[in-house]
């Protein structure tokens, strides 16, 4: 399967690592020579390591990079791709950019909410799945799009409910348990 | 020292090179409303109250964060600027939870003063009643987020003057909030020296001393400048 | 120095490997083609992964080259691999049969979508293998850098760029030559070049396509710029949402270093340059130049007031040149053909060509590069083929969240910086989203305002609090509970946010509202509720005496 645009749900794991994945946070920091300007890069890699940015890790980053704690937290919370809470096992991102919006992105988002029993942009989701919105993945030519666990799914037929459900099945999104 | 000359509301003034438009306005005897700016701290140009209009046209300029240039001509009090300032203050009031009657800073609050100065007596924008909290974990001081206007004076004074960098801004947009450490209770942050400078420079009743109750807070916003002058120019004022 | 040209049309299949086509099944198709090709050991037929072939909405796209010309196929499933191979071979019964079988996938290269394009930035996009520097070199990459270093002074380079009339493609359209001069003429000291590849406008995917399709063109443009302004350090700031672009750019930089195109003493000159990639983390505002610089420095991307401009004081206080991906990528062709050649295309105030990303309610979605000044109608109706169900176009949105909606009756406007501004929109980075009759304009305005609320950095009050109030006012229109006073408040607050916000995000956030108010005011008026149902407006007081508004007791 194609693994393409990262999203709020997938981040840049594959794109950020230049060499073999480091085993520890200290290694990550050492690789950047503790330069203050490497903070964002370091946070990307810490998130790759843990799946999110746990407070202990942020504290360690601050200590190793000799940066104020509040500065590290300020940066981590500014950028929406950094997660401060542990992620759910599965994640889905729905594009609400303009092209997707014109092609029914909002209806799609509502469909996903009811299908998975989650609220859009609630990181806790239903415990297993969470749905977040993103504002354009640069796949506007194939709108509307969603990303399911890192896989981009395009040209979803919002006007044809049955076909839509089938495409969502195929993308690995579970149907409501009661069905 | 080289000097630049410019015109403020038609009046010629001369200020040292490197001076801000705010200083130039003051030299011309014109007081501009300010909230985020504080002498002694790096200007950020965030509150937009000190905006002035270049006579040559073009975008409005934050006087606090713009260097005066030779031959410049600015207006500080056009009808438009007055309208914008009033709306900015309305937005500040609508954004937080400001109940002046119960506030420690009532009567000695820069936000209140600015509201009077710009003639803002009610907000036409609905109050948002945000859910915020009060951090009373520090033994001497407290931070009531309801009253915070995000001017970042506390962040800057702690970083630039005290050097402790306890505070920073977290999140973004309307979710922005002042945090201590890793968004921890202030009292748990070891970096805090309890010097109280943030409380001294806070323009509202957000940061206060626990012993103060309604209308008892009397800030010392001038401390930032006095300390900077002492540190950099070795001039002490002994207040 | 002559530009090396690829040798005469070989038989080859060019498969789009940019992310649009990959997600439509391009990877599977490429794999199937390779397997089929190995199986029948076809002589003299190459299968080449390339970048964007333009018509992204019909992916995966495959171009089939041969002495008899090029045929383009779209939406090709992997099962059709064998047919494609047969069709690509010499003429013959088998080839004829395969071509007939593929006829329903064939795309007409004479369609205005392709015919009216004027590729300059995209001249080798879809031709070169984006992962091979050797292929890029065979298509002339770095030829101009080599020539410039050997033959021209930095000032001559800047003069050529100034003569071309090139303006910034990142949104504001600042004259590129002038910006380069400003950086070059700063007091002596280190300088930096930065490429803005943050492409955050929803509906824009031009920069992504350049990065994924032809990264060496960008690197060459940046290197020429660095030479012209005296920089020895460069950064490309790419948004994290573009992993394939990041991967290919990193690979291209690595290859360029290995070939000595980057590094110390490039091409035997005394010019040195290193370029690093910096990846964003999901903040639209980091496309704003001062925020972008702070983000490169590892901080919160909060804009600061300008002046001083980055050209005077940028990264770590040094003069810094910031240009967009497309701006840099136009430079090699400008130097090869001359500034006058470039300036001869386009209009008086907007020279050259511009890449647009066409999407939304339009039949043909994808990338088009056209001369500036082409009427919007030509782009949307002729090239784009209009709304898929044949109904009328209602409006075209340009400029993303900073732009506006241009109504159908103004589609004859030429696309250039000034004309779009006059219509209350802007060029922006080049996204064009077509809207059909069913799209409600107050809903569109709210869509953009919510975007701005989400993306505001929160530093200055007009944007942080003003956009929230604007979004709430727009809710009232969308939900048909607005009153006449709301319309007044909406307009007044738009004016204030626009005039007083610190950076371009806040300053432009009201544009979608103002432009829809201008062209579709009746939709707002129709959303007002009956006067008899109105509630008294919110009025509360706050005074110096402590007599304040009613805070919920
Ligand atoms: C909110 C905001 C977002 C922006 N986003 C981008 C962007 O994604 N890409 C870009 O090239 N320029 C963007 N810009 C414009 C840049 O600030 C800057 O003007 C541009 O990169 C300069 O390059 P140019 O002269 O080549 O256009 C943005 C500006 C603002 C205010
Ligand atoms: S706590 Fe006070 S000083 Fe700090 S940002 Fe808020 S209002 Fe300003
Ligand atoms: S206009 Fe918006 S994004 Fe720009 S500085 Fe102000 S709050 Fe930040
Ligand atoms: S608008 Fe959804 S991918 Fe661009
Ligand atoms: S005092 Fe100048 S912007 Fe706040």
PDB file of C-alpha atoms in Angstrom, chain B residues 51-204:
ATOM      1  CA  UNK B  51      -0.299  51.975  16.550  1.00  0.00           C
ATOM      2  CA  UNK B  52       0.390  55.206  14.699  1.00  0.00           C
ATOM      3  CA  UNK B  53      -0.325  56.219  11.116  1.00  0.00           C
ATOM      4  CA  UNK B  54       2.519  57.270   8.817  1.00  0.00           C
ATOM      5  CA  UNK B  55       1.461  60.424   6.947  1.00  0.00           C
ATOM      6  CA  UNK B  56       2.932  58.957   3.800  1.00  0.00           C
ATOM      7  CA  UNK B  57       0.324  56.201   3.998  1.00  0.00           C
ATOM      8  CA  UNK B  58       0.991  52.489   4.249  1.00  0.00           C
ATOM      9  CA  UNK B  59       0.475  50.168   7.139  1.00  0.00           C
ATOM     10  CA  UNK B  60      -0.026  51.358  10.695  1.00  0.00           C
ATOM     11  CA  UNK B  61       3.121  50.998  12.804  1.00  0.00           C
ATOM     12  CA  UNK B  62       3.482  49.874  16.419  1.00  0.00           C
ATOM     13  CA  UNK B  63       5.244  52.867  17.958  1.00  0.00           C
ATOM     14  CA  UNK B  64       6.863  50.759  20.670  1.00  0.00           C
ATOM     15  CA  UNK B  65       8.559  48.416  18.209  1.00  0.00           C
ATOM     16  CA  UNK B  66       9.399  50.771  15.343  1.00  0.00           C
ATOM     17  CA  UNK B  67      12.600  52.729  15.147  1.00  0.00           C
ATOM     18  CA  UNK B  68      12.203  56.442  14.424  1.00  0.00           C
ATOM     19  CA  UNK B  69      13.631  57.344  11.042  1.00  0.00           C
ATOM     20  CA  UNK B  70      14.876  60.657   9.708  1.00  0.00           C
ATOM     21  CA  UNK B  71      12.173  62.680   7.990  1.00  0.00           C
ATOM     22  CA  UNK B  72       9.316  60.455   9.082  1.00  0.00           C
ATOM     23  CA  UNK B  73       5.924  62.028   9.776  1.00  0.00           C
ATOM     24  CA  UNK B  74       3.326  60.248  11.872  1.00  0.00           C
ATOM     25  CA  UNK B  75      -0.150  60.893  13.269  1.00  0.00           C
ATOM     26  CA  UNK B  76      -1.031  59.396  16.607  1.00  0.00           C
ATOM     27  CA  UNK B  77      -4.650  60.247  17.051  1.00  0.00           C
ATOM     28  CA  UNK B  78      -6.687  60.010  13.875  1.00  0.00           C
ATOM     29  CA  UNK B  79     -10.341  59.155  14.191  1.00  0.00           C
ATOM     30  CA  UNK B  80      -9.548  55.770  12.703  1.00  0.00           C
ATOM     31  CA  UNK B  81      -6.823  55.024  15.236  1.00  0.00           C
ATOM     32  CA  UNK B  82      -9.149  55.957  18.058  1.00  0.00           C
ATOM     33  CA  UNK B  83     -11.776  53.581  16.749  1.00  0.00           C
ATOM     34  CA  UNK B  84      -9.272  50.745  16.392  1.00  0.00           C
ATOM     35  CA  UNK B  85      -7.888  51.265  19.884  1.00  0.00           C
ATOM     36  CA  UNK B  86     -11.345  51.168  21.373  1.00  0.00           C
ATOM     37  CA  UNK B  87     -12.085  47.942  19.539  1.00  0.00           C
ATOM     38  CA  UNK B  88      -8.806  46.389  20.672  1.00  0.00           C
ATOM     39  CA  UNK B  89      -9.732  47.109  24.281  1.00  0.00           C
ATOM     40  CA  UNK B  90     -13.206  45.678  23.685  1.00  0.00           C
ATOM     41  CA  UNK B  91     -11.582  42.517  22.397  1.00  0.00           C
ATOM     42  CA  UNK B  92      -9.373  42.287  25.493  1.00  0.00           C
ATOM     43  CA  UNK B  93     -12.367  42.572  27.798  1.00  0.00           C
ATOM     44  CA  UNK B  94     -14.476  40.115  25.807  1.00  0.00           C
ATOM     45  CA  UNK B  95     -11.630  37.594  25.664  1.00  0.00           C
ATOM     46  CA  UNK B  96     -10.988  37.124  29.382  1.00  0.00           C
ATOM     47  CA  UNK B  97     -13.004  37.308  32.576  1.00  0.00           C
ATOM     48  CA  UNK B  98     -12.439  40.767  33.966  1.00  0.00           C
ATOM     49  CA  UNK B  99     -14.554  41.522  36.993  1.00  0.00           C
ATOM     50  CA  UNK B 100     -12.999  44.764  38.088  1.00  0.00           C
ATOM     51  CA  UNK B 101     -15.174  45.103  41.181  1.00  0.00           C
ATOM     52  CA  UNK B 102     -13.582  42.002  42.727  1.00  0.00           C
ATOM     53  CA  UNK B 103     -10.068  42.407  41.389  1.00  0.00           C
ATOM     54  CA  UNK B 104      -6.909  42.970  43.429  1.00  0.00           C
ATOM     55  CA  UNK B 105      -5.763  45.510  40.862  1.00  0.00           C
ATOM     56  CA  UNK B 106      -8.964  47.569  40.774  1.00  0.00           C
ATOM     57  CA  UNK B 107      -7.937  51.203  40.650  1.00  0.00           C
ATOM     58  CA  UNK B 108      -4.315  50.415  39.789  1.00  0.00           C
ATOM     59  CA  UNK B 109      -4.768  48.413  36.585  1.00  0.00           C
ATOM     60  CA  UNK B 110      -3.327  49.388  33.240  1.00  0.00           C
ATOM     61  CA  UNK B 111      -6.119  47.663  31.336  1.00  0.00           C
ATOM     62  CA  UNK B 112      -8.674  49.679  33.229  1.00  0.00           C
ATOM     63  CA  UNK B 113      -6.686  52.880  32.623  1.00  0.00           C
ATOM     64  CA  UNK B 114      -6.467  52.160  28.926  1.00  0.00           C
ATOM     65  CA  UNK B 115     -10.211  51.523  28.743  1.00  0.00           C
ATOM     66  CA  UNK B 116     -10.774  54.953  30.191  1.00  0.00           C
ATOM     67  CA  UNK B 117      -8.182  56.562  27.950  1.00  0.00           C
ATOM     68  CA  UNK B 118      -9.720  55.200  24.759  1.00  0.00           C
ATOM     69  CA  UNK B 119     -13.281  55.791  25.892  1.00  0.00           C
ATOM     70  CA  UNK B 120     -14.325  52.160  25.959  1.00  0.00           C
ATOM     71  CA  UNK B 121     -17.332  51.804  28.222  1.00  0.00           C
ATOM     72  CA  UNK B 122     -18.859  48.617  26.885  1.00  0.00           C
ATOM     73  CA  UNK B 123     -17.914  45.787  24.563  1.00  0.00           C
ATOM     74  CA  UNK B 124     -20.086  45.300  21.528  1.00  0.00           C
ATOM     75  CA  UNK B 125     -18.622  41.842  21.178  1.00  0.00           C
ATOM     76  CA  UNK B 126     -20.091  39.048  23.252  1.00  0.00           C
ATOM     77  CA  UNK B 127     -18.074  38.034  26.309  1.00  0.00           C
ATOM     78  CA  UNK B 128     -16.605  34.621  25.826  1.00  0.00           C
ATOM     79  CA  UNK B 129     -16.433  33.563  29.474  1.00  0.00           C
ATOM     80  CA  UNK B 130     -13.468  31.253  28.914  1.00  0.00           C
ATOM     81  CA  UNK B 131     -12.808  28.462  31.392  1.00  0.00           C
ATOM     82  CA  UNK B 132      -9.552  29.355  33.024  1.00  0.00           C
ATOM     83  CA  UNK B 133      -8.031  28.646  36.397  1.00  0.00           C
ATOM     84  CA  UNK B 134      -6.133  30.212  39.251  1.00  0.00           C
ATOM     85  CA  UNK B 135      -2.683  28.931  40.197  1.00  0.00           C
ATOM     86  CA  UNK B 136      -2.194  29.554  43.903  1.00  0.00           C
ATOM     87  CA  UNK B 137       0.541  26.966  44.371  1.00  0.00           C
ATOM     88  CA  UNK B 138       3.325  29.472  44.997  1.00  0.00           C
ATOM     89  CA  UNK B 139       3.807  30.324  48.679  1.00  0.00           C
ATOM     90  CA  UNK B 140       3.843  34.105  48.117  1.00  0.00           C
ATOM     91  CA  UNK B 141       2.184  34.810  44.787  1.00  0.00           C
ATOM     92  CA  UNK B 142      -0.712  33.677  42.620  1.00  0.00           C
ATOM     93  CA  UNK B 143      -1.686  33.800  38.957  1.00  0.00           C
ATOM     94  CA  UNK B 144      -5.327  34.276  38.034  1.00  0.00           C
ATOM     95  CA  UNK B 145      -5.482  33.344  34.363  1.00  0.00           C
ATOM     96  CA  UNK B 146      -8.926  34.929  33.994  1.00  0.00           C
ATOM     97  CA  UNK B 147      -7.284  38.340  34.108  1.00  0.00           C
ATOM     98  CA  UNK B 148      -4.275  37.611  31.918  1.00  0.00           C
ATOM     99  CA  UNK B 149      -4.105  39.606  28.690  1.00  0.00           C
ATOM    100  CA  UNK B 150      -1.073  37.717  27.322  1.00  0.00           C
ATOM    101  CA  UNK B 151       1.111  40.797  27.181  1.00  0.00           C
ATOM    102  CA  UNK B 152       4.134  38.547  27.996  1.00  0.00           C
ATOM    103  CA  UNK B 153       5.716  41.122  30.288  1.00  0.00           C
ATOM    104  CA  UNK B 154       6.103  38.428  32.943  1.00  0.00           C
ATOM    105  CA  UNK B 155       7.797  36.119  30.438  1.00  0.00           C
ATOM    106  CA  UNK B 156      10.211  38.818  29.336  1.00  0.00           C
ATOM    107  CA  UNK B 157      11.078  40.207  32.746  1.00  0.00           C
ATOM    108  CA  UNK B 158      11.786  36.726  34.081  1.00  0.00           C
ATOM    109  CA  UNK B 159      13.925  35.870  31.058  1.00  0.00           C
ATOM    110  CA  UNK B 160      15.649  39.173  30.351  1.00  0.00           C
ATOM    111  CA  UNK B 161      16.086  40.691  33.803  1.00  0.00           C
ATOM    112  CA  UNK B 162      15.957  37.852  36.308  1.00  0.00           C
ATOM    113  CA  UNK B 163      17.378  35.280  33.874  1.00  0.00           C
ATOM    114  CA  UNK B 164      15.273  32.441  35.299  1.00  0.00           C
ATOM    115  CA  UNK B 165      12.879  31.939  32.379  1.00  0.00           C
ATOM    116  CA  UNK B 166      10.200  30.377  34.546  1.00  0.00           C
ATOM    117  CA  UNK B 167       7.400  31.586  32.271  1.00  0.00           C
ATOM    118  CA  UNK B 168       6.583  31.097  28.651  1.00  0.00           C
ATOM    119  CA  UNK B 169       3.545  31.050  26.378  1.00  0.00           C
ATOM    120  CA  UNK B 170       2.050  27.662  25.561  1.00  0.00           C
ATOM    121  CA  UNK B 171      -0.472  26.584  22.895  1.00  0.00           C
ATOM    122  CA  UNK B 172      -1.483  29.037  20.220  1.00  0.00           C
ATOM    123  CA  UNK B 173      -4.257  31.333  19.063  1.00  0.00           C
ATOM    124  CA  UNK B 174      -7.126  31.775  21.457  1.00  0.00           C
ATOM    125  CA  UNK B 175      -5.823  28.773  23.418  1.00  0.00           C
ATOM    126  CA  UNK B 176      -2.627  30.618  24.346  1.00  0.00           C
ATOM    127  CA  UNK B 177      -1.814  30.587  28.016  1.00  0.00           C
ATOM    128  CA  UNK B 178       1.042  31.596  30.247  1.00  0.00           C
ATOM    129  CA  UNK B 179       2.765  28.567  31.748  1.00  0.00           C
ATOM    130  CA  UNK B 180       5.387  27.941  34.385  1.00  0.00           C
ATOM    131  CA  UNK B 181       7.841  25.105  33.699  1.00  0.00           C
ATOM    132  CA  UNK B 182       6.274  22.212  31.831  1.00  0.00           C
ATOM    133  CA  UNK B 183       2.791  23.638  32.434  1.00  0.00           C
ATOM    134  CA  UNK B 184       3.189  22.806  36.111  1.00  0.00           C
ATOM    135  CA  UNK B 185       1.957  24.468  39.273  1.00  0.00           C
ATOM    136  CA  UNK B 186       4.113  27.552  39.760  1.00  0.00           C
ATOM    137  CA  UNK B 187       5.058  26.475  43.260  1.00  0.00           C
ATOM    138  CA  UNK B 188       6.617  23.275  41.878  1.00  0.00           C
ATOM    139  CA  UNK B 189       8.943  25.024  39.466  1.00  0.00           C
ATOM    140  CA  UNK B 190      12.390  25.060  40.976  1.00  0.00           C
ATOM    141  CA  UNK B 191      13.688  27.685  38.567  1.00  0.00           C
ATOM    142  CA  UNK B 192      11.562  30.355  40.271  1.00  0.00           C
ATOM    143  CA  UNK B 193      13.636  32.548  42.596  1.00  0.00           C
ATOM    144  CA  UNK B 194      10.524  34.119  44.123  1.00  0.00           C
ATOM    145  CA  UNK B 195      11.888  37.524  43.220  1.00  0.00           C
ATOM    146  CA  UNK B 196       8.421  38.866  42.414  1.00  0.00           C
ATOM    147  CA  UNK B 197       9.443  40.840  39.322  1.00  0.00           C
ATOM    148  CA  UNK B 198       6.690  39.253  37.224  1.00  0.00           C
ATOM    149  CA  UNK B 199       4.146  40.396  39.785  1.00  0.00           C
ATOM    150  CA  UNK B 200       5.625  43.888  39.731  1.00  0.00           C
ATOM    151  CA  UNK B 201       5.329  44.288  35.977  1.00  0.00           C
ATOM    152  CA  UNK B 202       2.001  42.569  35.326  1.00  0.00           C
ATOM    153  CA  UNK B 203      -0.339  45.284  34.036  1.00  0.00           C
ATOM    154  CA  UNK B 204      -3.506  43.656  35.395  1.00  0.00           C
TER     155      UNK B 204
END
